[in-house]
mmCIF file of C-alpha atoms and ligand atoms in Angstrom:
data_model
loop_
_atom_site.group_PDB
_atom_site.id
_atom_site.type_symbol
_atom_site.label_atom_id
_atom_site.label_comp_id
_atom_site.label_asym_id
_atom_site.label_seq_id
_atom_site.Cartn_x
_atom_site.Cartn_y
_atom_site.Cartn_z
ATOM 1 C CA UNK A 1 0.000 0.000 0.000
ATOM 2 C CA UNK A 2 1.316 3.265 -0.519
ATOM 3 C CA UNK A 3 2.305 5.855 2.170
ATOM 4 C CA UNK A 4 0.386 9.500 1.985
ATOM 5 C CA UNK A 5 2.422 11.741 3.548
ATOM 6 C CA UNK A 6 0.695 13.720 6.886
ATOM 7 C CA UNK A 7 3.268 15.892 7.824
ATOM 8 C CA UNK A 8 1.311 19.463 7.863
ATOM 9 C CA UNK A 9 -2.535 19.298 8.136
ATOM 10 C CA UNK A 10 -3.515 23.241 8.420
ATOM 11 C CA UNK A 11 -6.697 23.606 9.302
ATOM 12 C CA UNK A 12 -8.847 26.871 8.512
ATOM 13 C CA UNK A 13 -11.772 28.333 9.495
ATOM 14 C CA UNK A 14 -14.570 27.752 6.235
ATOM 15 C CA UNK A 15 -16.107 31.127 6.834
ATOM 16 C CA UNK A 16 -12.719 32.353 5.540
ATOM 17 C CA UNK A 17 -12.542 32.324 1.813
ATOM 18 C CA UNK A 18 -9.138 34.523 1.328
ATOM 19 C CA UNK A 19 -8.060 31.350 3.530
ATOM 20 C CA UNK A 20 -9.749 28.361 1.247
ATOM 21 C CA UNK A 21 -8.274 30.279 -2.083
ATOM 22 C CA UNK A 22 -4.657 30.789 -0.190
ATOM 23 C CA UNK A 23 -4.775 27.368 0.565
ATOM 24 C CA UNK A 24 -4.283 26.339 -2.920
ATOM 25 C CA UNK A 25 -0.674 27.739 -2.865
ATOM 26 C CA UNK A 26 0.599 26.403 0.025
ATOM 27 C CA UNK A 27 2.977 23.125 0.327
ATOM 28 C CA UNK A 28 0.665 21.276 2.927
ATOM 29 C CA UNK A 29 0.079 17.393 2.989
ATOM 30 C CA UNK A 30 -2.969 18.107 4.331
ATOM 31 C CA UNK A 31 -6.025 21.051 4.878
ATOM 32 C CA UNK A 32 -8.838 21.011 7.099
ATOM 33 C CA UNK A 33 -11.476 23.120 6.556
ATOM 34 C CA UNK A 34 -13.149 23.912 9.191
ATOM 35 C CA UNK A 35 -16.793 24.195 9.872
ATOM 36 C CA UNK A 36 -16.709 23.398 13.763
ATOM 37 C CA UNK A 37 -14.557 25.459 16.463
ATOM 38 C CA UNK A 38 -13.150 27.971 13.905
ATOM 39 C CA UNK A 39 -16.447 29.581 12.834
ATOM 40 C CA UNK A 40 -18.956 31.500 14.857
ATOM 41 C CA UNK A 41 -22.256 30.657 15.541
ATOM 42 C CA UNK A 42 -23.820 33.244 13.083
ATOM 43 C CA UNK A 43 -20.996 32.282 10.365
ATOM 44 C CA UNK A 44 -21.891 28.173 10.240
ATOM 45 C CA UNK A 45 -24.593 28.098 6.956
ATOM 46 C CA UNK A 46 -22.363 30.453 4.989
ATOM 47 C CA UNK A 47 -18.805 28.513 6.160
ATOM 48 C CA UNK A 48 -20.617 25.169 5.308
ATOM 49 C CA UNK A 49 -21.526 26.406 1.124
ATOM 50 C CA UNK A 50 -18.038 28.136 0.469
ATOM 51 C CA UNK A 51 -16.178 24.797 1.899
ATOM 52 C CA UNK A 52 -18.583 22.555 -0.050
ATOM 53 C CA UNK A 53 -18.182 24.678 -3.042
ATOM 54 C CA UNK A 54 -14.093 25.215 -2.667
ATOM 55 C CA UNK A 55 -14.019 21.435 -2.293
ATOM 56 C CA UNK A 56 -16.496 20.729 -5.578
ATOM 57 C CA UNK A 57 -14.822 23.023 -7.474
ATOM 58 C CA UNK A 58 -11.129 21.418 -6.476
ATOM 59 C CA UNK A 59 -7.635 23.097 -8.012
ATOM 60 C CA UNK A 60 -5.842 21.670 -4.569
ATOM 61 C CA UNK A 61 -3.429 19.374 -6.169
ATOM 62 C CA UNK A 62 -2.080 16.867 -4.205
ATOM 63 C CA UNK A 63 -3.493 18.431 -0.974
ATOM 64 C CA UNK A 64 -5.720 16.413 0.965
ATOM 65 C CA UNK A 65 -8.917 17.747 1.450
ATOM 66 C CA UNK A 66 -10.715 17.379 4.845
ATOM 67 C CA UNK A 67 -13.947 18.727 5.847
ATOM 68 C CA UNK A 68 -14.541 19.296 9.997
ATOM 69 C CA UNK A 69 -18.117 18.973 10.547
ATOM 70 C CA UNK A 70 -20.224 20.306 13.488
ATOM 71 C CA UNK A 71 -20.986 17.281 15.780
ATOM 72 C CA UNK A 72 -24.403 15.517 15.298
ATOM 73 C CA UNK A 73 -25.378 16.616 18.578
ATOM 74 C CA UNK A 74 -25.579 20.381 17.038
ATOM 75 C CA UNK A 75 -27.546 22.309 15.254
ATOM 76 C CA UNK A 76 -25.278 22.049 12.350
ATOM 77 C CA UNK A 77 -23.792 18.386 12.594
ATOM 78 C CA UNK A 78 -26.599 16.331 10.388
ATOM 79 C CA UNK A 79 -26.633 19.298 7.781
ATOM 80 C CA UNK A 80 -22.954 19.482 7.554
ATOM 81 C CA UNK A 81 -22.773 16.150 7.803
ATOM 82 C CA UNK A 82 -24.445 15.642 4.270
ATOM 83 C CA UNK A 83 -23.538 18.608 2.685
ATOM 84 C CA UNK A 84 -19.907 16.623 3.042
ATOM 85 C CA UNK A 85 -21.013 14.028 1.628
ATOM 86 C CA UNK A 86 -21.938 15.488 -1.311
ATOM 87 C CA UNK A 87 -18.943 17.726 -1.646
ATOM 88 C CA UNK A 88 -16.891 14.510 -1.723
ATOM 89 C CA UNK A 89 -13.885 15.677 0.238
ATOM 90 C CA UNK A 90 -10.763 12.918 0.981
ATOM 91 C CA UNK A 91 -12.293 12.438 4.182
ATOM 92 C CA UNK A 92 -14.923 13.882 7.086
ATOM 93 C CA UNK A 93 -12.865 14.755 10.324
ATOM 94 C CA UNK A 94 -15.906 14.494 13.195
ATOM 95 C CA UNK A 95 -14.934 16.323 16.311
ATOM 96 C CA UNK A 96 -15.391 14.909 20.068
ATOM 97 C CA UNK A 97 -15.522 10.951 18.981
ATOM 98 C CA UNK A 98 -15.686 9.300 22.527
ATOM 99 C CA UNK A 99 -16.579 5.545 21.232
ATOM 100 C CA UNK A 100 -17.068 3.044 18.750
ATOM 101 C CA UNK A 101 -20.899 3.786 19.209
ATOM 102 C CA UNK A 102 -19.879 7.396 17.899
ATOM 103 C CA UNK A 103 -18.574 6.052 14.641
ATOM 104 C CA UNK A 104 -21.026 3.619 13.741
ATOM 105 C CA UNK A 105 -23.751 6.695 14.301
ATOM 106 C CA UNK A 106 -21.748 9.119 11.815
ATOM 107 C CA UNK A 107 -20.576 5.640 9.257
ATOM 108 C CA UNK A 108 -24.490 5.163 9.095
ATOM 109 C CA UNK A 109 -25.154 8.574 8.120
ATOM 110 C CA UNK A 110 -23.077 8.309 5.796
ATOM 111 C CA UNK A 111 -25.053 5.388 4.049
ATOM 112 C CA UNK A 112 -24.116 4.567 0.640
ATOM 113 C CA UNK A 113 -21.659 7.399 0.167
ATOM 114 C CA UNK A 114 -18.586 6.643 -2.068
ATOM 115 C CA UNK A 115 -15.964 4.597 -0.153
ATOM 116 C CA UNK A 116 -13.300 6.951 -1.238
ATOM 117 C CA UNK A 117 -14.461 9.411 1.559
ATOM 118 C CA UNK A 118 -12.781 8.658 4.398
ATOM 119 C CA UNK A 119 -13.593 9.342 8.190
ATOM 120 C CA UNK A 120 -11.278 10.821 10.636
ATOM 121 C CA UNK A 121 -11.715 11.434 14.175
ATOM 122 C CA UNK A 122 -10.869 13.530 16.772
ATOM 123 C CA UNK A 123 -9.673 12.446 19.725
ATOM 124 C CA UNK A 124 -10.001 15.091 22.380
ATOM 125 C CA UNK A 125 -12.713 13.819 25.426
ATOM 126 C CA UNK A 126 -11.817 12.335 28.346
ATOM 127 C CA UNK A 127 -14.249 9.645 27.577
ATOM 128 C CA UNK A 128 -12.533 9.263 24.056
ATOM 129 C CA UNK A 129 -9.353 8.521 26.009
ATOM 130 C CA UNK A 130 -10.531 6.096 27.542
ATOM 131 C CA UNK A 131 -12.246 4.146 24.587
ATOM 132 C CA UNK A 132 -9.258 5.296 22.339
ATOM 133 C CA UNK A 133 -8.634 1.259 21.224
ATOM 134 C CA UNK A 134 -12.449 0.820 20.392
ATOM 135 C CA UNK A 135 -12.880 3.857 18.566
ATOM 136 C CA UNK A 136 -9.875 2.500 16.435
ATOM 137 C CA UNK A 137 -10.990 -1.111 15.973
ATOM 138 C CA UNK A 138 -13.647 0.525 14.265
ATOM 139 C CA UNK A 139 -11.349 0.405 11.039
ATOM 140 C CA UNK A 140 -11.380 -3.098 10.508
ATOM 141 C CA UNK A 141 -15.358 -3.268 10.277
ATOM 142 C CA UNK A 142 -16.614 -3.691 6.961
ATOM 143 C CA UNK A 143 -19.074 -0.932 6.719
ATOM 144 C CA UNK A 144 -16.132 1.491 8.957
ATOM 145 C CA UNK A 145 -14.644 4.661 6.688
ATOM 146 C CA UNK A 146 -12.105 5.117 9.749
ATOM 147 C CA UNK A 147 -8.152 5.875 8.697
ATOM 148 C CA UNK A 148 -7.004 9.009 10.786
ATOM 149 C CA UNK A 149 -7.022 10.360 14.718
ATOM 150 C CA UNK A 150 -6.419 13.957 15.236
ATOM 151 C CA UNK A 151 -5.749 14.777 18.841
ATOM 152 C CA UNK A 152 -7.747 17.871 20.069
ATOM 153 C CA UNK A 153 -5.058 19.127 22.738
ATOM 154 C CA UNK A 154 -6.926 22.346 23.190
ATOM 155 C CA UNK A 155 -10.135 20.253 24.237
ATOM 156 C CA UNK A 156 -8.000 18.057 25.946
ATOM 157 C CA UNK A 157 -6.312 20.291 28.086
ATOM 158 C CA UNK A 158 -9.588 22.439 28.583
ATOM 159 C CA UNK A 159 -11.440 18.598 29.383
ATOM 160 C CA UNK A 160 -9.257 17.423 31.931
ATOM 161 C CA UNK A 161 -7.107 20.393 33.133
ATOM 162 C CA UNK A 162 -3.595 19.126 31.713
ATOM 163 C CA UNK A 163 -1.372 21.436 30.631
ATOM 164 C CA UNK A 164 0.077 21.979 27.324
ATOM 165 C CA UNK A 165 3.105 23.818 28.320
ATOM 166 C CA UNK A 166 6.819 22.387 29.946
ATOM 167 C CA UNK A 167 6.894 20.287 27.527
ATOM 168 C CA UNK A 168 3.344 18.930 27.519
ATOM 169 C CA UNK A 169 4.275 16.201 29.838
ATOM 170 C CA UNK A 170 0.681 16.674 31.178
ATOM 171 C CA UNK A 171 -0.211 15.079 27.722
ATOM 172 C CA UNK A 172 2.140 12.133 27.269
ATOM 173 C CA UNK A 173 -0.657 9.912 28.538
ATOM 174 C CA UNK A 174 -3.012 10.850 25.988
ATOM 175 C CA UNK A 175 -0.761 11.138 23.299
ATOM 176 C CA UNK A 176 1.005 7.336 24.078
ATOM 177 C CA UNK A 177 -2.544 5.875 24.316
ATOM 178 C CA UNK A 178 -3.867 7.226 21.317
ATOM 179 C CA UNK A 179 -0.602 6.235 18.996
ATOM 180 C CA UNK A 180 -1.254 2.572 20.200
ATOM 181 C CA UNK A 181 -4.568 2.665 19.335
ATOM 182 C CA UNK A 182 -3.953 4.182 16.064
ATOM 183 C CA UNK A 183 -1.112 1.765 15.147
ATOM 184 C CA UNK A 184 -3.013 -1.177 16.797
ATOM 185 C CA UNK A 185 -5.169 -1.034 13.975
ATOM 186 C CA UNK A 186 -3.529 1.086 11.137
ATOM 187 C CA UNK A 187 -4.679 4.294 11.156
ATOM 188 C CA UNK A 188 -2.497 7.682 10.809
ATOM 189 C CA UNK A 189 -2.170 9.772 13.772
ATOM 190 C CA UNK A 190 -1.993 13.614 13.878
ATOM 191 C CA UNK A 191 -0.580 15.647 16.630
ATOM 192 C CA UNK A 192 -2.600 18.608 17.988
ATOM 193 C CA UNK A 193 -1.641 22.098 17.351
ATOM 194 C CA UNK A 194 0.491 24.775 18.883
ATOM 195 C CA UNK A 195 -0.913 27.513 19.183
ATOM 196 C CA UNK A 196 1.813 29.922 19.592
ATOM 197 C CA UNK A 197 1.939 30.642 15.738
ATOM 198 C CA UNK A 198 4.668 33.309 16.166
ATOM 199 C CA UNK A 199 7.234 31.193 18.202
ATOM 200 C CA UNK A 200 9.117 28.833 15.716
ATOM 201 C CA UNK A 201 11.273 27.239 18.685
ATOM 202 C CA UNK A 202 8.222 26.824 20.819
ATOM 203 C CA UNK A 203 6.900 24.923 17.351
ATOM 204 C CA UNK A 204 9.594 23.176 16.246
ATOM 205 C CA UNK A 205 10.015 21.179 19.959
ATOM 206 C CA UNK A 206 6.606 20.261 19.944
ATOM 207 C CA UNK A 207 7.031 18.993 16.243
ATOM 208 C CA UNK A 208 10.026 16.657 17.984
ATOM 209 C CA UNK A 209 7.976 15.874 20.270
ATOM 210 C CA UNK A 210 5.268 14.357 18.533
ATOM 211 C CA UNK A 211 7.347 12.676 16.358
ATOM 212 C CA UNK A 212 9.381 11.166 18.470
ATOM 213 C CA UNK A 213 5.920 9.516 19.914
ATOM 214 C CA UNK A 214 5.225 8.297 16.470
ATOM 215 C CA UNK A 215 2.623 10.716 15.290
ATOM 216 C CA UNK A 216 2.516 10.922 11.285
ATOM 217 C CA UNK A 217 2.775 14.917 11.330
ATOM 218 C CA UNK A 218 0.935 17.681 12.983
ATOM 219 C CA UNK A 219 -2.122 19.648 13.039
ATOM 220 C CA UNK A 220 -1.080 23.524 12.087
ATOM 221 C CA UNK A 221 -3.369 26.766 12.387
ATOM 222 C CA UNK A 222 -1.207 29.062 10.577
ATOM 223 C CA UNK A 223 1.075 28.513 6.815
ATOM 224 C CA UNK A 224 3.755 30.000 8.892
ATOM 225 C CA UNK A 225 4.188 26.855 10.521
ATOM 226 C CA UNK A 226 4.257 24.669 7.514
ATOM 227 C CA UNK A 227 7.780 24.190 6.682
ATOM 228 C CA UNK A 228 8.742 22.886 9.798
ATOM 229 C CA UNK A 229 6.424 20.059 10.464
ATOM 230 C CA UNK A 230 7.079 19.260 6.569
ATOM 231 C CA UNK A 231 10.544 19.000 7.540
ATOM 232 C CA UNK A 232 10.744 17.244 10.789
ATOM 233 C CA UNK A 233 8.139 14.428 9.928
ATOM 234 C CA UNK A 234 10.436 13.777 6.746
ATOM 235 C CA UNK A 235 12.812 11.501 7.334
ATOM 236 C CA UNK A 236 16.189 13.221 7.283
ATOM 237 C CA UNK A 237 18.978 12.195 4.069
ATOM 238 C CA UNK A 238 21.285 10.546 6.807
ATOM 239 C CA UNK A 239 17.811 8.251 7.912
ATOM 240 C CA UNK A 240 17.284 7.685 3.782
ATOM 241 C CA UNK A 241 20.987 6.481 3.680
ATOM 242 C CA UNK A 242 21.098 4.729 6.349
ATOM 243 C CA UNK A 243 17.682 2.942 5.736
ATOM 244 C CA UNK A 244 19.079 1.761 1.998
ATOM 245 C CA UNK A 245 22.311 0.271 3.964
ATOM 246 C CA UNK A 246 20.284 -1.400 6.194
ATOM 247 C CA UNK A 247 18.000 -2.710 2.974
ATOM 248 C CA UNK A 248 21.024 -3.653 1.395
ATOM 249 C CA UNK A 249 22.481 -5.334 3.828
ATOM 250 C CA UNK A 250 19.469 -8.089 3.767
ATOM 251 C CA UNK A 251 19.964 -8.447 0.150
ATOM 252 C CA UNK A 252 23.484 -9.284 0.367
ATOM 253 C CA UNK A 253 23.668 -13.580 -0.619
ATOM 254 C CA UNK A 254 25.777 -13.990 2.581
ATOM 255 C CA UNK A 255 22.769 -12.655 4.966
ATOM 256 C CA UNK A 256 20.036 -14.578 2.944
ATOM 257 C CA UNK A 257 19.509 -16.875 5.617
ATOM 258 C CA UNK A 258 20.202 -14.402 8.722
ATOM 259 C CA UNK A 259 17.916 -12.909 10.915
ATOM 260 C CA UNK A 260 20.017 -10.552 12.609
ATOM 261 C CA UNK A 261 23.770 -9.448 11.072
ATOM 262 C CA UNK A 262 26.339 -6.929 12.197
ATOM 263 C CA UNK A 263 25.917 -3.822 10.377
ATOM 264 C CA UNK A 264 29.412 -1.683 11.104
ATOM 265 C CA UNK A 265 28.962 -2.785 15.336
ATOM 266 C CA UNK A 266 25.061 -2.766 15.127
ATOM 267 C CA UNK A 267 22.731 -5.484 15.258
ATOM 268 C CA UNK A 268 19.842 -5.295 12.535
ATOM 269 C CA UNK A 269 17.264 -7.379 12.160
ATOM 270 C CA UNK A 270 14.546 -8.315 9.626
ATOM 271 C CA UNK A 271 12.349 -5.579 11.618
ATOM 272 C CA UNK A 272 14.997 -2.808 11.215
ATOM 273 C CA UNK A 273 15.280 -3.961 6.853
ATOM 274 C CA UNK A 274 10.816 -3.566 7.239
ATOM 275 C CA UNK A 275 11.224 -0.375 8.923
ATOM 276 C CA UNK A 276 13.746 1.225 6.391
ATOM 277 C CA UNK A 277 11.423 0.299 3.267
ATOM 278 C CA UNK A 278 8.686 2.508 4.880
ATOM 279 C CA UNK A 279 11.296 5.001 5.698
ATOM 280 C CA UNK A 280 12.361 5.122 2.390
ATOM 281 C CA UNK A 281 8.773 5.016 0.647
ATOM 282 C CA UNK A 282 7.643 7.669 2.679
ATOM 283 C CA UNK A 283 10.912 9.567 1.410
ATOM 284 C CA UNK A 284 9.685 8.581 -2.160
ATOM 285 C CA UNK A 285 6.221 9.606 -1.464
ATOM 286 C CA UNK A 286 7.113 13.062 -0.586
ATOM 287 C CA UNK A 287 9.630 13.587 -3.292
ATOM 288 C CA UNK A 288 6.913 12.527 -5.451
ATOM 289 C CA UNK A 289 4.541 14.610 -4.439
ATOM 290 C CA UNK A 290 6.552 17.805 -5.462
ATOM 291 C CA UNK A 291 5.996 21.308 -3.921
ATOM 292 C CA UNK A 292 3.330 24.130 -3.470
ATOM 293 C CA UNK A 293 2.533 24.012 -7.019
HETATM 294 N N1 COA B 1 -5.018 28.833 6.407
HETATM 295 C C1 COA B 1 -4.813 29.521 5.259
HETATM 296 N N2 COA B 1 -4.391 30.792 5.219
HETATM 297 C C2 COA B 1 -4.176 31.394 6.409
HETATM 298 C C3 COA B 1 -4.369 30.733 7.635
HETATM 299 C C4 COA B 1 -4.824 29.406 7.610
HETATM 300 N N3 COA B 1 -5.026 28.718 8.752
HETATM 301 N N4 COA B 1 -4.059 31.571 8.650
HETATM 302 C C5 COA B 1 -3.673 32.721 8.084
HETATM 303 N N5 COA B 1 -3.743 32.619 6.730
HETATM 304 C C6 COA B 1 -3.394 33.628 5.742
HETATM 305 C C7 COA B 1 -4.121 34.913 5.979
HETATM 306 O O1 COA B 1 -5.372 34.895 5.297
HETATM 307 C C8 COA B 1 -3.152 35.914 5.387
HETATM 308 O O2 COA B 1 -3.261 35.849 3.982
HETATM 309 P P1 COA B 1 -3.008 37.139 3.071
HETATM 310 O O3 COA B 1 -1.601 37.569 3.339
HETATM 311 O O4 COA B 1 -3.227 36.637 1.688
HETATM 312 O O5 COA B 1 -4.012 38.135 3.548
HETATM 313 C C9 COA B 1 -1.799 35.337 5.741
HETATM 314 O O6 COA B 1 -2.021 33.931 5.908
HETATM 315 C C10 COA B 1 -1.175 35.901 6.983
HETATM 316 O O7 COA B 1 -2.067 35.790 8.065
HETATM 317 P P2 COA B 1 -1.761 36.537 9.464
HETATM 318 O O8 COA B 1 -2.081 37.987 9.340
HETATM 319 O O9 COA B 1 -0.386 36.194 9.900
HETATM 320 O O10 COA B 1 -2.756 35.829 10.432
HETATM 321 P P3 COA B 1 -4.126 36.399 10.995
HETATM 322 O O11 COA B 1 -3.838 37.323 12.139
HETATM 323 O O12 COA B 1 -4.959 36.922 9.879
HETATM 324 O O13 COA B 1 -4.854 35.081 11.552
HETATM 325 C C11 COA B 1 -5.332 33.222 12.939
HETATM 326 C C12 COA B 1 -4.357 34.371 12.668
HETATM 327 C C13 COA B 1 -4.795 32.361 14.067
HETATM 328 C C14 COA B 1 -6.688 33.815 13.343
HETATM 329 C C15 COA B 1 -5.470 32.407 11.637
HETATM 330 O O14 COA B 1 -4.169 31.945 11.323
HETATM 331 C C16 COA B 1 -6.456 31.263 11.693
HETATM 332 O O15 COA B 1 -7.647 31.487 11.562
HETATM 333 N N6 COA B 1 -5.972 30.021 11.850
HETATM 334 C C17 COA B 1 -6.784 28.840 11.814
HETATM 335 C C18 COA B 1 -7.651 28.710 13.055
HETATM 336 C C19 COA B 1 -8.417 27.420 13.035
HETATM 337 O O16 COA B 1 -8.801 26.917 11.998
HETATM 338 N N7 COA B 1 -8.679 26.860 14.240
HETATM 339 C C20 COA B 1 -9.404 25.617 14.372
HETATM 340 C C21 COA B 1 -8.561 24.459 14.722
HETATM 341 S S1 COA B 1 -7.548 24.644 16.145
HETATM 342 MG MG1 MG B 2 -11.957 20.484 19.468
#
């Protein structure tokens, strides 16, 4: 299967239509266009035609396009919900998804819809926390449209009073338990946004941060913070290089029969040879993919 690059998923509000046009320019994996926590109350019917309309009328390249609903429990949610539908975005990114219950609800709302759309999920309740492996298994039903989490550290930090500062180690919990879910039963993960758009350091540690927990890439709010998460949840040249040596390696006649070999002092095994051919598709994936254009 091949790897779609998730490094930078900016989201923007869809009552913003300088925004939805802009978007089109810039070198994201990924855009969200937001109908939920970005747009005001008295904004929602007007946000939820220009996103439907941006996403019908397309001219986003290789971008990714994502539409955030209003939850069901809204005023908005069923309305958005199947205006989405019939905008046929990449995927519908539901906000507050606490259990499996929660997808099956939006999956049969979403009927007969083409299987191409996608569903994605934000993880940012309490109660979501705790059902995080649940919600997940819901990929492997046959009627489920599930294949991305997106933490909500905002809500999650507003939910249950951890902090997203010093390092967010009030979120490690959260973020560990949601990246096993998520791998447990192959879905992307997302990291949650920092909201200090004007401090690059603050940005690029979190960026480490998440990817050192495994997340795919990270959930932006302004273009300014694009090129960094595209560039830390690349893999790095050296990682390339070192992942075709390690590939190598196995393909040498000598190690045919081998399951672990001495690599310059190191031991590799099979495992390290399976994780340097995603390493190196994913590098392939994004070179192929080009730039803004
Ligand atoms: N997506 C696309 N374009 C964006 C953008 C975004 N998220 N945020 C800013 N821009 C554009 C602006 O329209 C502006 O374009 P222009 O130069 O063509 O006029 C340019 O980038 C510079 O914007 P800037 O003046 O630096 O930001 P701002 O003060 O106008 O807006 C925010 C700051 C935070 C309000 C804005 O970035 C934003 O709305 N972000 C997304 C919020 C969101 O979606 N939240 C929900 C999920 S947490
Ligand atoms: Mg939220």
């Amino acid at each position: 299967m091949s790897i779609r690059p998730r490094r930078s998923v900016l989201y923007m509000p869809g009552s913003n239509a300088r925004a939805l046009e802009k978007a089109k320019t810039l070198d994201a994996d990924a855009l969200i266009l937001d109908l939920e926590d970005a747009v005001a109350p008295d904004a929602k019917e007007i946000a939820r035609s220009q996103v439907c309309e941006a996403v019908k009328a397309g001219g986003y390249g290789h971008r990714e396009l994502v539409i955030r609903i209003n939850g069901l429990d809204t005023a908005w949610g069923r309305d958005d919900l199947a205006a989405a539908v019939d905008a046929a975005p990449d995927a519908i990114l539901a906000p507050k998804v606490s259990s499996a219950s929660d997808i099956f609800t939006l999956t049969g709302h979403m009927g007969h819809a083409p299987r191409s759309i996608k569903l994605w999920a934000m993880m940012e309740t309490p109660l979501g926390m705790l059902n995080a492996g649940e919600v997940a298994a819901t990929a492997k039903e046959g009627s489920a449209r599930l294949s991305c989490f997106v933490m909500g550290t905002n809500d999650l930090a507003k939910e249950t009073g951890a902090r997203l500062d010093n390092g967010r180690r009030g979120m490690v919990g959260w973020l560990s338990i949601c990246v096993a879910a998520a791998c447990a039963h192959g879905l992307s993960i997302i990291d949650g946004v920092y909201n200090d758009f004007k401090d690059e350091d603050g940005l690029i540690a979190e960026c480490e941060h998440g990817r050192d927990f495994g997340m795919d890439g990270k959930t932006l709010i302004h273009p300014g913070q694009i090129a960094a998460a595209n560039c830390i949840f690349a893999p790095s040249e050296a990682e390339v290089a070192d992942a075709r040596t390690v590939i190598e390696a196995f393909e040498q006649p000598e190690n045919a029969g081998k399951g672990a070999i001495n690599l310059n002092g190191r031991m590799v095994e099979r495992m390290h040879a399976d994780m340097a051919k995603r390493t190196v598709q994913l590098a392939e994936a994004i070179s192929g993919r080009g730039g803004a254009a």
